[in-house]
Short mmCIF file of C-alpha atoms in Angstrom, two decimals:
data_model
loop_
_atom_site.label_atom_id
_atom_site.label_comp_id
_atom_site.label_asym_id
_atom_site.label_seq_id
_atom_site.Cartn_x
_atom_site.Cartn_y
_atom_site.Cartn_z
CA MET A 1 -1.89 1.98 -21.82
CA PHE A 2 -2.62 -0.19 -18.78
CA GLN A 3 -1.84 -3.87 -18.83
CA ILE A 4 -1.69 -6.90 -16.56
CA GLN A 5 1.32 -9.17 -16.89
CA SER A 6 1.82 -12.63 -15.46
CA THR A 7 5.55 -12.76 -16.16
CA ASN A 8 8.41 -10.90 -14.53
CA ILE A 9 8.25 -7.14 -15.17
CA ASN A 10 12.03 -7.03 -14.82
CA ASP A 11 12.04 -8.47 -18.35
CA LEU A 12 9.53 -5.96 -19.68
CA PRO A 13 10.43 -5.06 -23.28
CA ILE A 14 8.46 -1.85 -23.07
CA LYS A 15 11.08 -0.44 -20.73
CA ASP A 16 13.31 -0.09 -23.76
CA SER A 17 10.74 1.70 -25.92
CA SER A 18 11.99 4.90 -27.51
CA HIS A 19 11.77 8.14 -25.60
CA PRO A 20 9.47 10.72 -27.30
CA PRO A 21 11.77 13.46 -28.68
CA GLN A 22 9.55 16.25 -27.34
CA ALA A 23 9.73 14.89 -23.77
CA GLY A 24 12.20 16.61 -21.48
CA ALA A 25 11.21 14.37 -18.56
CA ALA A 26 10.61 10.67 -18.01
CA VAL A 27 9.53 9.54 -14.55
CA THR A 28 9.49 5.85 -13.67
CA PHE A 29 7.87 4.30 -10.60
CA GLU A 30 8.58 0.75 -9.50
CA GLY A 31 6.38 -0.73 -6.79
CA ARG A 32 8.35 -3.65 -5.40
CA VAL A 33 7.56 -6.41 -2.93
CA ARG A 34 9.07 -5.55 0.44
CA ASN A 35 9.99 -8.00 3.14
CA HIS A 36 7.81 -6.57 5.92
CA ASN A 37 4.33 -5.28 6.55
CA GLU A 38 2.68 -4.14 9.79
CA GLY A 39 5.39 -5.67 11.95
CA HIS A 40 5.52 -9.06 10.22
CA ASN A 41 8.23 -10.56 8.02
CA VAL A 42 6.83 -11.13 4.54
CA THR A 43 8.27 -13.91 2.38
CA SER A 44 6.24 -13.44 -0.82
CA LEU A 45 3.07 -11.94 -2.27
CA GLU A 46 0.34 -13.39 -4.47
CA TYR A 47 -1.56 -10.98 -6.69
CA GLN A 48 -4.99 -11.94 -8.01
CA CYS A 49 -6.90 -9.70 -10.39
CA TYR A 50 -10.23 -9.31 -12.11
CA GLU A 51 -8.41 -8.87 -15.37
CA SER A 52 -11.06 -7.49 -17.72
CA MET A 53 -12.21 -4.93 -15.17
CA ALA A 54 -8.68 -4.12 -14.02
CA ILE A 55 -7.70 -3.22 -17.57
CA LYS A 56 -10.87 -1.17 -18.01
CA GLU A 57 -10.41 0.70 -14.74
CA GLY A 58 -6.67 1.10 -15.27
CA ASN A 59 -7.22 2.66 -18.68
CA LYS A 60 -9.87 4.97 -17.18
CA ILE A 61 -7.27 6.16 -14.68
CA LEU A 62 -4.76 6.79 -17.46
CA LYS A 63 -7.37 8.72 -19.47
CA GLU A 64 -8.04 10.89 -16.41
CA THR A 65 -4.30 11.42 -16.04
CA PHE A 66 -4.07 12.77 -19.58
CA GLU A 67 -7.01 15.08 -18.86
CA LYS A 68 -5.57 16.41 -15.59
CA PHE A 69 -1.89 16.72 -16.44
CA ASN A 70 -0.07 17.99 -19.48
CA ILE A 71 1.83 14.80 -20.30
CA ILE A 72 2.94 13.15 -23.52
CA ASN A 73 2.47 9.50 -22.60
CA ALA A 74 1.85 7.23 -19.63
CA ILE A 75 2.16 3.47 -19.27
CA CYS A 76 1.26 1.27 -16.32
CA VAL A 77 1.88 -2.46 -16.00
CA HIS A 78 0.71 -4.51 -12.98
CA ARG A 79 1.71 -8.05 -12.17
CA GLU A 80 -0.50 -10.94 -11.32
CA GLY A 81 0.79 -14.21 -9.88
CA HIS A 82 3.16 -15.12 -7.07
CA LEU A 83 5.95 -12.60 -6.51
CA GLN A 84 9.14 -12.86 -4.49
CA ILE A 85 10.79 -10.16 -2.37
CA SER A 86 11.97 -7.21 -4.49
CA ASP A 87 10.04 -8.31 -7.58
CA ILE A 88 8.34 -5.41 -9.38
CA ALA A 89 4.59 -5.55 -8.70
CA VAL A 90 3.64 -2.38 -10.56
CA TRP A 91 5.59 -0.32 -13.08
CA ILE A 92 4.63 3.15 -14.28
CA LYS A 93 6.35 5.43 -16.75
CA VAL A 94 5.28 8.98 -17.58
CA TYR A 95 6.73 11.25 -20.26
CA SER A 96 6.19 15.01 -20.34
CA LYS A 97 7.87 18.14 -21.60
CA HIS A 98 8.77 19.20 -18.07
CA ARG A 99 9.40 17.29 -14.85
CA LYS A 100 6.65 18.78 -12.65
CA GLU A 101 3.83 17.22 -14.68
CA ALA A 102 5.59 13.88 -14.94
CA PHE A 103 6.09 13.59 -11.16
CA GLU A 104 2.53 14.69 -10.41
CA ALA A 105 0.95 12.43 -13.02
CA CYS A 106 2.97 9.44 -11.81
CA GLN A 107 1.81 10.05 -8.24
CA TYR A 108 -1.80 10.34 -9.42
CA ILE A 109 -1.62 7.05 -11.33
CA ILE A 110 -0.23 4.96 -8.47
CA ASP A 111 -2.59 6.53 -5.94
CA LYS A 112 -5.63 5.76 -8.09
CA VAL A 113 -4.46 2.28 -9.09
CA LYS A 114 -4.13 1.36 -5.42
CA LEU A 115 -7.57 2.74 -4.67
CA ARG A 116 -9.66 1.52 -7.61
CA VAL A 117 -8.21 -1.27 -9.70
CA PRO A 118 -9.64 -4.71 -8.77
CA ILE A 119 -6.42 -6.42 -7.75
CA TRP A 120 -5.87 -8.22 -4.45
CA LYS A 121 -2.74 -9.37 -2.71
CA LYS A 122 -2.19 -12.25 -0.35
CA GLU A 123 0.83 -11.92 1.90
CA HIS A 124 2.88 -14.94 2.94
CA TYR A 125 4.72 -14.61 6.25
CA ILE A 126 7.40 -16.30 8.27
CA ASP A 127 5.45 -16.18 11.51
CA LYS A 128 1.78 -16.62 10.60
CA ASP A 129 -0.64 -17.97 7.99
CA PRO A 130 -1.03 -16.17 4.65
CA GLU A 131 -3.74 -13.57 4.52
CA TRP A 132 -5.43 -11.23 2.07
CA VAL A 133 -4.40 -7.63 2.59
CA ALA A 134 -7.32 -5.27 3.15
CA CYS A 135 -7.01 -1.81 1.71
CA HIS A 136 -8.06 0.07 4.81
CA ARG A 137 -7.94 3.42 3.05
CA CYS A 138 -10.64 2.18 0.71
CA MET A 139 -13.06 2.49 3.59
CA GLU A 140 -12.54 6.26 3.47
CA HIS A 141 -12.84 6.82 -0.26
CA SER A 142 -15.43 5.99 -2.87
CA HIS A 143 -14.64 3.92 -5.97
CA GLY A 144 -15.30 4.86 -9.55
CA MET B 1 -32.88 -15.24 -13.96
CA LYS B 2 -29.41 -16.56 -14.69
CA ILE B 3 -26.51 -14.43 -13.41
CA ASN B 4 -22.78 -15.10 -13.81
CA VAL B 5 -21.08 -14.53 -10.45
CA ILE B 6 -17.31 -14.18 -10.16
CA TYR B 7 -15.49 -14.55 -6.85
CA PHE B 8 -12.14 -13.13 -5.78
CA ALA B 9 -9.73 -13.29 -2.86
CA ALA B 10 -11.32 -14.44 0.40
CA LEU B 11 -14.74 -14.90 -1.24
CA ARG B 12 -13.23 -17.24 -3.81
CA GLU B 13 -11.56 -19.29 -1.10
CA GLN B 14 -14.74 -19.56 0.96
CA ALA B 15 -17.02 -20.32 -1.99
CA LYS B 16 -14.36 -22.79 -3.19
CA LYS B 17 -14.90 -21.64 -6.74
CA SER B 18 -13.89 -18.71 -8.92
CA GLN B 19 -17.10 -18.42 -10.89
CA GLU B 20 -20.61 -19.87 -11.21
CA PHE B 21 -23.90 -19.34 -12.97
CA VAL B 22 -26.59 -18.70 -10.39
CA GLU B 23 -30.31 -19.06 -11.03
CA THR B 24 -31.84 -16.41 -8.80
CA THR B 25 -35.03 -14.53 -8.02
CA SER B 26 -33.02 -11.63 -6.60
CA THR B 27 -33.78 -8.45 -8.49
CA ASN B 28 -30.73 -6.40 -7.56
CA ALA B 29 -27.11 -6.81 -6.55
CA SER B 30 -27.78 -6.26 -2.86
CA GLU B 31 -30.39 -9.04 -2.71
CA LEU B 32 -28.09 -11.41 -4.59
CA MET B 33 -25.28 -10.63 -2.16
CA LEU B 34 -27.51 -11.60 0.77
CA GLU B 35 -28.50 -14.79 -1.00
CA LEU B 36 -24.88 -15.77 -1.57
CA TYR B 37 -23.90 -14.90 1.98
CA GLU B 38 -26.57 -17.29 3.21
CA LYS B 39 -25.35 -19.97 0.83
CA TYR B 40 -21.61 -19.71 1.56
CA HIS B 41 -21.46 -18.05 5.02
CA PHE B 42 -18.82 -15.59 3.87
CA THR B 43 -16.98 -14.09 6.82
CA LEU B 44 -16.06 -10.79 5.16
CA ASP B 45 -18.13 -7.84 6.40
CA GLN B 46 -20.70 -7.16 3.65
CA THR B 47 -20.34 -3.41 4.07
CA MET B 48 -16.74 -3.72 2.88
CA LEU B 49 -17.75 -5.08 -0.52
CA LYS B 50 -18.19 -3.03 -3.67
CA VAL B 51 -20.31 -4.26 -6.57
CA ALA B 52 -19.19 -4.59 -10.18
CA ILE B 53 -21.68 -5.45 -12.91
CA ASN B 54 -20.35 -6.20 -16.39
CA ASP B 55 -16.92 -4.83 -15.47
CA GLU B 56 -18.19 -1.51 -14.09
CA TYR B 57 -18.47 -0.42 -10.47
CA SER B 58 -22.21 -0.23 -9.75
CA SER B 59 -24.58 0.64 -6.95
CA PRO B 60 -25.85 -2.32 -4.86
CA SER B 61 -29.38 -1.27 -5.79
CA THR B 62 -28.69 -1.72 -9.51
CA LEU B 63 -31.29 -4.00 -11.06
CA LEU B 64 -29.94 -7.20 -12.50
CA LYS B 65 -30.60 -8.42 -16.05
CA GLU B 66 -30.44 -11.94 -17.44
CA ASN B 67 -26.83 -13.02 -18.09
CA ASP B 68 -25.26 -10.07 -16.27
CA THR B 69 -21.82 -10.76 -14.83
CA ILE B 70 -21.49 -9.62 -11.24
CA ALA B 71 -18.50 -9.55 -8.93
CA PHE B 72 -18.54 -8.58 -5.27
CA ILE B 73 -15.30 -6.72 -4.86
CA PRO B 74 -13.47 -7.13 -1.53
CA PRO B 75 -11.26 -4.20 -0.50
CA VAL B 76 -8.70 -3.90 -3.28
CA ALA B 77 -4.98 -3.96 -2.58
CA GLY B 78 -3.06 -3.46 -5.79
CA GLY B 79 0.23 -1.66 -6.14
#
């Protein structure tokens, strides 16, 4: 399940959902707002998303994850809105029988989310005007 | 034909709107992109944009249909 959330992920109820009894591993990834980027001090981040397509593309990525890795369940939640330093921007949880698949699937999900899901971030700085972050790696890879 | 165009990020700021219905004679996404660049003088390099039609990534040569929803996707930066 992939979802977009406009409220603080720190309060996400799904984080307390029950652990599948057949899962020997649960891997969690938290992508948080950091206070620097490319040599500049960042004060906050705004995330804007094309919600209907983000959910569609995010769920496609999760479907691929199930096809590629032997996992039991995977959840990804991405924020939209204005985030402060250390706020969780993206949260991923993967359950599997064994740890190898959980780590690999989690890596796959975050890599593909960053590459394909229509979400944009505007960085606010101490020392210059806010600007939209360009995903430079997207120039090297194809979407879809 | 009437096309629903959605703008994001820098395109939204420069168009000063998030969405509009456009009456156009453009037949495909690429032609419509040129038309909108002329209208709004977007500064983003056109080659950096991807095309999404009805919530799916599409080729710029995809033919448009009446009431399609199109978004020109600037380089994404989620996560």
